[in-house]
C-alpha cells in the first residue's frame, strides 16, 4: 500500500522537479519585475529630469509608456497619465529618448507620438505630423535631427513635433531593395549622420544592405546624402554606435562592425553566433578607444561577449527567454541588465550563474552545459579578481563582397 501511494505521488514529484529545472534555466539572478503576459519590444535608458536619476523607459501595448528606476523595481511611473486620449495605442514597436532627455518618441500601430519629459505630469502626449501610414519600426537622433524608419521609407525632422520629410537620393525617396524592408536605424557619434539597415521581406533572399546618411545630419538631400553597402552576409535587424565612430550591425549571421564613413568592409570576430540579433546595447565605453561591451537580444535569450578581454572569447548566454530588447544601466558601479521579452520585463543585477557557450555553435537544449559560476561578463574568474572584470563584446564572422566608397 505504501508503494502504491508513493507511485501515485510520483507524477506530482516529477512535475515539481521539471518545474524547478525550468525555472533555473532562466538563469539565477533574473527576475520578472512587471507587465506579465505583455510583449515588451523596445526599451531605453534615460534621465528622469524631475528627480535627477536614471530610469528605464518601457512601452507597453495598449497602455502607453512607463518608467522604472534602477534601485527600486516597484517605483513605476506612468508617463502622461492625464492624457489617455492622446497616448499611443495598439502594438508599440519603437522608442526613442532624445539626447537632451527632454523628449520621448514612440512608434505604434496608431502613429508616431511624442511628449515632453519635463512636463510628465501634464496631458502632453501629442501625435506628430508624421504622415506615413506605415508603422515606425525604429527611431534615431543625431545633432538634434530626428530620423524614423518604416518598412519602405526613411524620414527626418529638425523638430520632433515639426514637419517630417522623406529622405531622398538622386531626387527620389530612399527605398529598400526589391523584396526587402527597412528594419533599423542608428546615428553616428558627434552628429555625423545616420545608418539604416534592411532585411528580406518574408522568405525573400537576404540582401544585407546598409545605407549611410550624410555627415551633415541636417542635410539628407541629393548629392551629399547616402551610399549603399551590401558587404554584410545576412539580414540586418538592429544597429548601434559607440563613442569612437564604430557602427555595429546585428544581423541574421551575428554582429559586424565598421568604422567611420571610410570603411572598406564590415569586420567580424569569430566564433559566430548565427541567429537574428533583434536588439543591441553598448556598455562600458571609455576614452581609450577600446571597443565596448555589447549585450544582444535574440529569440533564444540574451547573450554577451567582450573583445576587451579577447577577440576569440566564447559567447555567453545570460537569459533563455525570447527577448526583443535589452538595455544596461550602471548604478553605484554595478550593472543592471533589463530584458524586454514575450512575457514582460525582466531584470538581472548581480554576478550569478550563467550558461557558458564555449563554441561557435549553440548546443542542443538537451545537451546544454550545466550552469557555471561566472562574473557578470560571463568569464570564469577567481573571487579575488571578480571586481576587475565586467562586460562582454559580441563578434562573429562573415564575408565582404563590396567595397563601400563615400563622398
Tab-separated table of C-alpha atoms in Angstrom:
chain	number	residue	atom	x	y	z
A	1	UNK	CA	0.000	0.000	0.000
A	2	UNK	CA	2.889	2.317	0.835
A	3	UNK	CA	4.451	1.628	-2.563
A	4	UNK	CA	1.117	2.287	-4.244
A	5	UNK	CA	0.723	5.647	-2.523
A	6	UNK	CA	4.288	6.566	-3.499
A	7	UNK	CA	3.649	5.612	-7.123
A	8	UNK	CA	0.517	7.753	-7.097
A	9	UNK	CA	2.525	10.738	-5.852
A	10	UNK	CA	5.403	10.150	-8.262
A	11	UNK	CA	3.941	12.149	-11.218
A	12	UNK	CA	3.466	15.161	-8.954
A	13	UNK	CA	7.023	14.849	-7.658
A	14	UNK	CA	8.380	14.593	-11.194
A	15	UNK	CA	6.286	17.610	-12.181
A	16	UNK	CA	7.767	19.656	-9.352
A	17	UNK	CA	11.280	18.656	-10.379
A	18	UNK	CA	10.609	19.593	-14.008
A	19	UNK	CA	9.219	22.969	-12.920
A	20	UNK	CA	12.283	23.611	-10.778
A	21	UNK	CA	14.588	22.781	-13.673
A	22	UNK	CA	12.580	25.034	-15.971
A	23	UNK	CA	12.834	27.949	-13.567
A	24	UNK	CA	16.568	27.519	-13.037
A	25	UNK	CA	17.184	27.500	-16.791
A	26	UNK	CA	16.015	31.125	-16.944
A	27	UNK	CA	19.322	31.828	-15.128
A	28	UNK	CA	19.689	32.632	-11.480
A	29	UNK	CA	19.719	36.326	-10.717
A	30	UNK	CA	16.993	37.199	-13.235
A	31	UNK	CA	13.531	38.134	-12.028
A	32	UNK	CA	10.362	39.386	-13.651
A	33	UNK	CA	9.602	42.898	-12.426
A	34	UNK	CA	6.455	43.779	-14.310
A	35	UNK	CA	3.998	43.577	-17.225
A	36	UNK	CA	3.439	39.832	-17.086
A	37	UNK	CA	1.955	38.453	-20.296
A	38	UNK	CA	2.877	41.559	-22.317
A	39	UNK	CA	5.391	41.673	-25.169
A	40	UNK	CA	7.969	44.395	-24.469
A	41	UNK	CA	9.525	45.190	-27.879
A	42	UNK	CA	11.599	48.260	-27.019
A	43	UNK	CA	13.496	49.724	-24.058
A	44	UNK	CA	15.517	52.891	-23.471
A	45	UNK	CA	17.645	54.222	-20.619
A	46	UNK	CA	17.343	57.938	-19.934
A	47	UNK	CA	17.265	60.551	-17.201
A	48	UNK	CA	14.274	61.421	-15.086
A	49	UNK	CA	14.905	65.155	-15.272
A	50	UNK	CA	12.428	65.884	-12.494
A	51	UNK	CA	14.135	63.575	-9.984
A	52	UNK	CA	17.692	63.656	-11.359
A	53	UNK	CA	18.125	59.897	-11.713
A	54	UNK	CA	18.443	57.262	-14.406
A	55	UNK	CA	15.333	55.344	-15.375
A	56	UNK	CA	14.308	52.718	-17.916
A	57	UNK	CA	11.502	53.655	-20.318
A	58	UNK	CA	9.126	50.771	-21.065
A	59	UNK	CA	6.481	50.972	-23.821
A	60	UNK	CA	3.539	48.644	-23.171
A	61	UNK	CA	0.957	47.703	-25.813
A	62	UNK	CA	-2.424	49.423	-25.453
A	63	UNK	CA	-1.227	51.159	-22.286
A	64	UNK	CA	1.464	53.736	-23.044
A	65	UNK	CA	4.945	54.286	-21.628
A	66	UNK	CA	6.154	53.594	-18.096
A	67	UNK	CA	9.426	54.273	-16.290
A	68	UNK	CA	11.159	52.319	-13.544
A	69	UNK	CA	14.179	53.384	-11.504
A	70	UNK	CA	17.214	51.115	-11.231
A	71	UNK	CA	17.439	50.583	-7.461
A	72	UNK	CA	13.697	50.172	-6.810
A	73	UNK	CA	11.736	47.846	-9.080
A	74	UNK	CA	8.418	48.938	-7.630
A	75	UNK	CA	8.767	52.635	-8.495
A	76	UNK	CA	6.803	52.598	-11.747
A	77	UNK	CA	5.560	55.860	-13.187
A	78	UNK	CA	3.021	56.084	-15.985
A	79	UNK	CA	4.083	58.865	-18.337
A	80	UNK	CA	1.428	61.433	-19.163
A	81	UNK	CA	-1.383	59.720	-17.280
A	82	UNK	CA	-3.535	62.828	-17.682
A	83	UNK	CA	-3.759	62.478	-21.464
A	84	UNK	CA	-5.175	58.971	-22.086
A	85	UNK	CA	-6.991	60.120	-25.208
A	86	UNK	CA	-3.727	61.101	-26.892
A	87	UNK	CA	-1.364	58.321	-25.835
A	88	UNK	CA	-0.062	55.645	-28.248
A	89	UNK	CA	-2.451	52.747	-28.826
A	90	UNK	CA	-2.061	49.287	-30.298
A	91	UNK	CA	1.277	47.495	-30.524
A	92	UNK	CA	4.307	49.660	-29.751
A	93	UNK	CA	7.336	48.874	-31.915
A	94	UNK	CA	9.878	51.646	-31.303
A	95	UNK	CA	11.005	54.088	-28.631
A	96	UNK	CA	13.494	56.970	-28.511
A	97	UNK	CA	14.549	59.225	-25.644
A	98	UNK	CA	16.139	62.399	-27.052
A	99	UNK	CA	19.780	63.202	-26.348
A	100	UNK	CA	18.826	66.167	-24.170
A	101	UNK	CA	16.451	63.987	-22.173
A	102	UNK	CA	13.544	66.322	-22.849
A	103	UNK	CA	11.543	64.425	-25.475
A	104	UNK	CA	10.329	60.853	-25.878
A	105	UNK	CA	9.085	59.458	-29.213
A	106	UNK	CA	7.020	56.286	-29.596
A	107	UNK	CA	6.090	54.448	-32.792
A	108	UNK	CA	2.898	52.384	-32.523
A	109	UNK	CA	0.269	50.900	-34.819
A	110	UNK	CA	-1.693	54.145	-34.456
A	111	UNK	CA	1.119	56.507	-35.459
A	112	UNK	CA	4.174	58.363	-34.159
A	113	UNK	CA	3.680	60.085	-30.795
A	114	UNK	CA	5.818	62.424	-28.734
A	115	UNK	CA	5.851	64.000	-25.324
A	116	UNK	CA	7.992	66.231	-23.137
A	117	UNK	CA	9.585	64.591	-20.109
A	118	UNK	CA	9.917	67.968	-18.395
A	119	UNK	CA	6.134	68.063	-18.038
A	120	UNK	CA	5.429	64.392	-17.423
A	121	UNK	CA	2.540	65.173	-15.073
A	122	UNK	CA	0.680	67.204	-17.694
A	123	UNK	CA	-1.538	65.972	-20.566
A	124	UNK	CA	1.031	66.406	-23.302
A	125	UNK	CA	1.076	63.230	-25.395
A	126	UNK	CA	0.867	64.550	-28.940
A	127	UNK	CA	0.563	62.777	-32.254
A	128	UNK	CA	3.269	64.129	-34.552
A	129	UNK	CA	2.827	65.272	-38.142
A	130	UNK	CA	4.414	62.026	-39.380
A	131	UNK	CA	2.182	61.246	-42.342
A	132	UNK	CA	3.146	57.718	-43.424
A	133	UNK	CA	0.528	55.056	-42.782
A	134	UNK	CA	3.276	52.506	-42.100
A	135	UNK	CA	4.400	51.716	-38.559
A	136	UNK	CA	7.639	53.320	-37.384
A	137	UNK	CA	9.897	50.356	-36.617
A	138	UNK	CA	12.921	52.293	-35.330
A	139	UNK	CA	13.992	55.818	-34.355
A	140	UNK	CA	17.276	57.724	-34.007
A	141	UNK	CA	18.598	61.214	-33.301
A	142	UNK	CA	21.790	62.958	-34.414
A	143	UNK	CA	22.759	66.570	-33.751
A	144	UNK	CA	19.166	67.453	-32.789
A	145	UNK	CA	17.787	65.927	-36.002
A	146	UNK	CA	15.329	63.021	-35.707
A	147	UNK	CA	15.024	60.093	-38.119
A	148	UNK	CA	12.293	57.459	-38.339
A	149	UNK	CA	12.256	54.215	-40.324
A	150	UNK	CA	9.274	52.347	-41.742
A	151	UNK	CA	9.291	49.211	-43.868
A	152	UNK	CA	9.638	51.206	-47.093
A	153	UNK	CA	10.973	54.637	-46.181
A	154	UNK	CA	13.241	56.858	-44.094
A	155	UNK	CA	12.017	60.198	-42.725
A	156	UNK	CA	13.653	63.081	-40.879
A	157	UNK	CA	12.610	66.150	-38.899
A	158	UNK	CA	14.541	69.006	-37.302
A	159	UNK	CA	11.885	69.138	-34.610
A	160	UNK	CA	10.073	66.039	-33.372
A	161	UNK	CA	6.791	67.953	-33.432
A	162	UNK	CA	7.555	69.741	-36.700
A	163	UNK	CA	7.361	68.567	-40.311
A	164	UNK	CA	8.679	65.090	-41.186
A	165	UNK	CA	10.254	64.858	-44.656
A	166	UNK	CA	11.063	61.706	-46.653
A	167	UNK	CA	14.802	61.240	-47.191
A	168	UNK	CA	15.904	61.204	-50.819
A	169	UNK	CA	18.722	60.076	-53.091
A	170	UNK	CA	19.140	61.495	-56.594
A	171	UNK	CA	15.799	63.229	-56.270
A	172	UNK	CA	13.859	60.081	-55.383
A	173	UNK	CA	12.707	58.831	-51.965
A	174	UNK	CA	15.069	56.353	-50.306
A	175	UNK	CA	13.657	52.847	-50.708
A	176	UNK	CA	14.883	49.364	-49.755
A	177	UNK	CA	15.897	46.882	-52.427
A	178	UNK	CA	13.159	44.860	-54.087
A	179	UNK	CA	11.951	42.137	-51.741
A	180	UNK	CA	13.414	43.860	-48.682
A	181	UNK	CA	12.209	46.141	-45.893
A	182	UNK	CA	13.970	48.691	-43.725
A	183	UNK	CA	14.347	47.404	-40.181
A	184	UNK	CA	16.617	49.631	-38.100
A	185	UNK	CA	18.439	52.943	-37.797
A	186	UNK	CA	21.133	54.472	-35.608
A	187	UNK	CA	23.207	57.643	-35.652
A	188	UNK	CA	26.933	58.176	-35.944
A	189	UNK	CA	28.503	59.780	-32.868
A	190	UNK	CA	29.156	63.553	-32.843
A	191	UNK	CA	26.372	64.317	-35.315
A	192	UNK	CA	27.821	62.630	-38.406
A	193	UNK	CA	24.525	61.311	-39.735
A	194	UNK	CA	22.530	58.097	-39.807
A	195	UNK	CA	22.865	54.428	-40.753
A	196	UNK	CA	19.860	52.388	-41.928
A	197	UNK	CA	19.657	48.596	-42.153
A	198	UNK	CA	17.394	46.342	-44.216
A	199	UNK	CA	16.295	42.720	-44.267
A	200	UNK	CA	14.452	40.382	-46.583
A	201	UNK	CA	10.672	40.684	-46.538
A	202	UNK	CA	9.057	37.374	-45.622
A	203	UNK	CA	11.032	34.471	-47.051
A	204	UNK	CA	12.852	36.536	-49.657
A	205	UNK	CA	16.577	36.442	-50.285
A	206	UNK	CA	18.815	38.210	-47.776
A	207	UNK	CA	20.283	41.473	-49.015
A	208	UNK	CA	22.176	42.784	-46.007
A	209	UNK	CA	22.049	46.315	-47.401
A	210	UNK	CA	23.107	49.165	-45.138
A	211	UNK	CA	22.517	52.800	-46.103
A	212	UNK	CA	24.738	55.564	-44.779
A	213	UNK	CA	23.391	59.054	-44.165
A	214	UNK	CA	25.367	62.216	-44.807
A	215	UNK	CA	27.979	63.650	-42.472
A	216	UNK	CA	25.657	66.626	-42.147
A	217	UNK	CA	22.702	65.141	-40.293
A	218	UNK	CA	20.567	68.158	-41.177
A	219	UNK	CA	21.073	67.769	-44.926
A	220	UNK	CA	19.882	64.401	-46.208
A	221	UNK	CA	19.481	65.612	-49.772
A	222	UNK	CA	20.726	64.806	-53.240
A	223	UNK	CA	24.494	64.995	-53.763
A	224	UNK	CA	25.610	64.615	-50.153
A	225	UNK	CA	23.305	62.087	-48.625
A	226	UNK	CA	23.835	58.343	-48.877
A	227	UNK	CA	25.736	55.398	-50.211
A	228	UNK	CA	24.739	51.765	-50.112
A	229	UNK	CA	26.797	48.878	-48.773
A	230	UNK	CA	25.969	45.220	-49.409
A	231	UNK	CA	29.044	43.680	-47.821
A	232	UNK	CA	27.184	42.152	-44.865
A	233	UNK	CA	26.378	38.483	-45.270
A	234	UNK	CA	22.924	38.440	-43.722
A	235	UNK	CA	19.799	40.446	-42.941
A	236	UNK	CA	20.231	43.489	-40.690
A	237	UNK	CA	17.851	43.619	-37.718
A	238	UNK	CA	19.497	46.121	-35.356
A	239	UNK	CA	22.186	48.823	-35.317
A	240	UNK	CA	24.177	50.568	-32.581
A	241	UNK	CA	27.063	53.067	-32.419
A	242	UNK	CA	29.810	53.583	-29.843
A	243	UNK	CA	31.623	56.820	-28.995
A	244	UNK	CA	34.573	56.110	-31.315
A	245	UNK	CA	32.949	56.153	-34.756
A	246	UNK	CA	32.215	52.423	-34.852
A	247	UNK	CA	28.856	51.103	-36.041
A	248	UNK	CA	27.676	47.617	-35.039
A	249	UNK	CA	25.116	45.735	-37.132
A	250	UNK	CA	23.084	42.923	-35.593
A	251	UNK	CA	22.251	40.526	-38.416
A	252	UNK	CA	20.920	37.049	-39.068
A	253	UNK	CA	24.574	35.916	-39.021
A	254	UNK	CA	25.687	37.672	-35.838
A	255	UNK	CA	27.290	41.078	-35.237
A	256	UNK	CA	29.528	43.018	-37.642
A	257	UNK	CA	31.338	46.324	-37.162
A	258	UNK	CA	32.534	49.164	-39.386
A	259	UNK	CA	34.470	52.343	-38.619
A	260	UNK	CA	33.509	55.818	-39.901
A	261	UNK	CA	32.443	56.536	-43.484
A	262	UNK	CA	35.807	55.433	-44.856
A	263	UNK	CA	35.376	51.742	-44.081
A	264	UNK	CA	36.131	49.342	-46.906
A	265	UNK	CA	34.457	46.408	-45.236
A	266	UNK	CA	32.459	45.232	-42.234
A	267	UNK	CA	34.566	43.253	-39.783
A	268	UNK	CA	33.806	40.185	-37.718
A	269	UNK	CA	35.459	38.325	-34.854
A	270	UNK	CA	34.759	34.577	-34.600
A	271	UNK	CA	33.373	32.452	-33.010
A	272	UNK	CA	29.959	33.075	-34.501
A	273	UNK	CA	26.513	33.461	-33.022
A	274	UNK	CA	24.400	32.699	-36.065
A	275	UNK	CA	20.929	33.807	-35.082
A	276	UNK	CA	18.945	37.012	-35.663
A	277	UNK	CA	20.137	39.819	-33.380
A	278	UNK	CA	16.900	41.655	-32.522
A	279	UNK	CA	18.480	44.389	-30.416
A	280	UNK	CA	21.879	45.505	-29.108
A	281	UNK	CA	23.060	47.558	-26.165
A	282	UNK	CA	26.567	49.002	-25.782
A	283	UNK	CA	28.071	49.391	-22.313
A	284	UNK	CA	31.352	50.364	-20.618
A	285	UNK	CA	32.505	52.716	-23.372
A	286	UNK	CA	35.664	54.614	-22.435
A	287	UNK	CA	38.023	57.314	-23.717
A	288	UNK	CA	40.896	54.955	-24.531
A	289	UNK	CA	39.419	53.768	-27.811
A	290	UNK	CA	38.767	50.241	-26.523
A	291	UNK	CA	35.716	48.561	-28.073
A	292	UNK	CA	32.616	48.487	-25.866
A	293	UNK	CA	30.779	45.604	-24.277
A	294	UNK	CA	27.730	44.527	-26.246
A	295	UNK	CA	24.623	42.798	-24.979
A	296	UNK	CA	22.262	41.319	-27.577
A	297	UNK	CA	18.633	40.213	-27.598
A	298	UNK	CA	17.728	37.121	-29.624
A	299	UNK	CA	14.894	34.628	-29.964
A	300	UNK	CA	16.940	32.369	-27.664
A	301	UNK	CA	17.588	34.964	-24.971
A	302	UNK	CA	20.284	37.469	-24.002
A	303	UNK	CA	23.958	36.915	-24.913
A	304	UNK	CA	27.111	38.894	-24.254
A	305	UNK	CA	30.780	38.908	-25.221
A	306	UNK	CA	33.748	41.258	-24.855
A	307	UNK	CA	36.613	41.903	-27.223
A	308	UNK	CA	38.292	43.897	-24.457
A	309	UNK	CA	39.207	40.527	-22.991
A	310	UNK	CA	39.964	38.591	-26.166
A	311	UNK	CA	38.505	38.673	-29.655
A	312	UNK	CA	38.121	34.887	-29.617
A	313	UNK	CA	36.245	34.722	-26.305
A	314	UNK	CA	33.214	32.453	-26.209
A	315	UNK	CA	29.621	33.570	-26.392
A	316	UNK	CA	27.839	33.560	-23.054
A	317	UNK	CA	24.131	33.084	-22.628
A	318	UNK	CA	22.659	35.015	-19.719
A	319	UNK	CA	18.947	34.507	-20.258
A	320	UNK	CA	16.935	31.848	-22.103
A	321	UNK	CA	13.596	33.506	-22.910
A	322	UNK	CA	12.672	35.046	-26.276
A	323	UNK	CA	13.868	38.645	-25.979
A	324	UNK	CA	13.040	41.655	-28.154
A	325	UNK	CA	15.019	44.400	-26.394
A	326	UNK	CA	17.928	44.728	-23.965
A	327	UNK	CA	19.319	47.697	-22.015
A	328	UNK	CA	22.063	48.088	-19.401
A	329	UNK	CA	22.151	50.677	-16.620
A	330	UNK	CA	25.080	51.385	-14.292
A	331	UNK	CA	24.050	52.198	-10.723
A	332	UNK	CA	26.672	52.733	-7.992
A	333	UNK	CA	29.266	50.849	-10.001
A	334	UNK	CA	27.007	47.851	-10.613
A	335	UNK	CA	25.493	46.862	-13.968
A	336	UNK	CA	21.756	46.204	-14.151
A	337	UNK	CA	20.509	44.373	-17.254
A	338	UNK	CA	16.909	44.772	-18.424
A	339	UNK	CA	15.282	42.433	-20.955
A	340	UNK	CA	12.018	43.109	-22.789
A	341	UNK	CA	10.554	39.682	-23.534
A	342	UNK	CA	7.457	37.842	-24.711
A	343	UNK	CA	6.418	37.738	-21.047
A	344	UNK	CA	7.041	41.151	-19.556
A	345	UNK	CA	10.107	42.961	-18.232
A	346	UNK	CA	12.971	41.043	-16.596
A	347	UNK	CA	15.973	42.285	-14.630
A	348	UNK	CA	19.424	40.952	-13.696
A	349	UNK	CA	21.580	42.908	-11.286
A	350	UNK	CA	24.173	40.671	-9.619
A	351	UNK	CA	27.037	38.338	-10.543
A	352	UNK	CA	25.481	34.885	-10.739
A	353	UNK	CA	25.209	31.674	-12.715
A	354	UNK	CA	25.043	31.882	-16.495
A	355	UNK	CA	25.161	29.300	-19.223
A	356	UNK	CA	28.545	29.404	-20.918
A	357	UNK	CA	28.605	28.781	-24.655
A	358	UNK	CA	32.163	27.722	-25.423
A	359	UNK	CA	31.964	27.034	-29.135
A	360	UNK	CA	30.863	28.777	-32.295
A	361	UNK	CA	27.765	26.576	-32.472
A	362	UNK	CA	24.963	26.655	-29.967
A	363	UNK	CA	24.392	23.327	-28.195
A	364	UNK	CA	21.159	21.402	-28.451
A	365	UNK	CA	18.994	22.298	-25.435
A	366	UNK	CA	19.072	18.699	-24.212
A	367	UNK	CA	22.866	18.737	-24.262
A	368	UNK	CA	23.292	22.186	-22.761
A	369	UNK	CA	26.113	22.528	-20.280
A	370	UNK	CA	25.255	22.891	-16.592
A	371	UNK	CA	25.357	26.367	-15.108
A	372	UNK	CA	28.808	27.590	-14.061
A	373	UNK	CA	29.724	30.444	-11.727
A	374	UNK	CA	30.966	33.448	-13.714
A	375	UNK	CA	31.494	37.126	-13.152
A	376	UNK	CA	28.874	39.445	-14.645
A	377	UNK	CA	30.582	39.316	-18.042
A	378	UNK	CA	30.320	35.543	-18.233
A	379	UNK	CA	34.032	34.775	-17.778
A	380	UNK	CA	35.160	32.430	-15.033
A	381	UNK	CA	37.391	34.385	-12.654
A	382	UNK	CA	38.585	33.928	-9.109
A	383	UNK	CA	36.638	35.518	-6.286
A	384	UNK	CA	39.697	37.645	-5.527
A	385	UNK	CA	39.691	39.208	-9.006
A	386	UNK	CA	35.921	39.320	-9.559
A	387	UNK	CA	35.617	43.111	-9.458
A	388	UNK	CA	38.292	43.574	-12.140
A	389	UNK	CA	36.264	42.017	-14.938
A	390	UNK	CA	32.954	43.096	-16.356
A	391	UNK	CA	31.228	43.238	-19.690
A	392	UNK	CA	31.185	41.337	-22.924
A	393	UNK	CA	31.654	42.144	-26.594
A	394	UNK	CA	29.946	40.346	-29.461
A	395	UNK	CA	31.712	39.280	-32.601
A	396	UNK	CA	31.064	36.954	-35.458
A	397	UNK	CA	32.386	36.217	-38.895
A	398	UNK	CA	31.077	36.806	-42.367
A	399	UNK	CA	32.136	37.718	-45.862
A	400	UNK	CA	32.540	41.064	-47.579
A	401	UNK	CA	31.623	41.315	-51.218
A	402	UNK	CA	31.572	45.026	-51.895
A	403	UNK	CA	33.793	47.945	-51.031
A	404	UNK	CA	31.853	50.980	-49.829
A	405	UNK	CA	33.071	54.321	-51.133
A	406	UNK	CA	31.796	57.521	-49.567
A	407	UNK	CA	31.871	61.130	-50.688
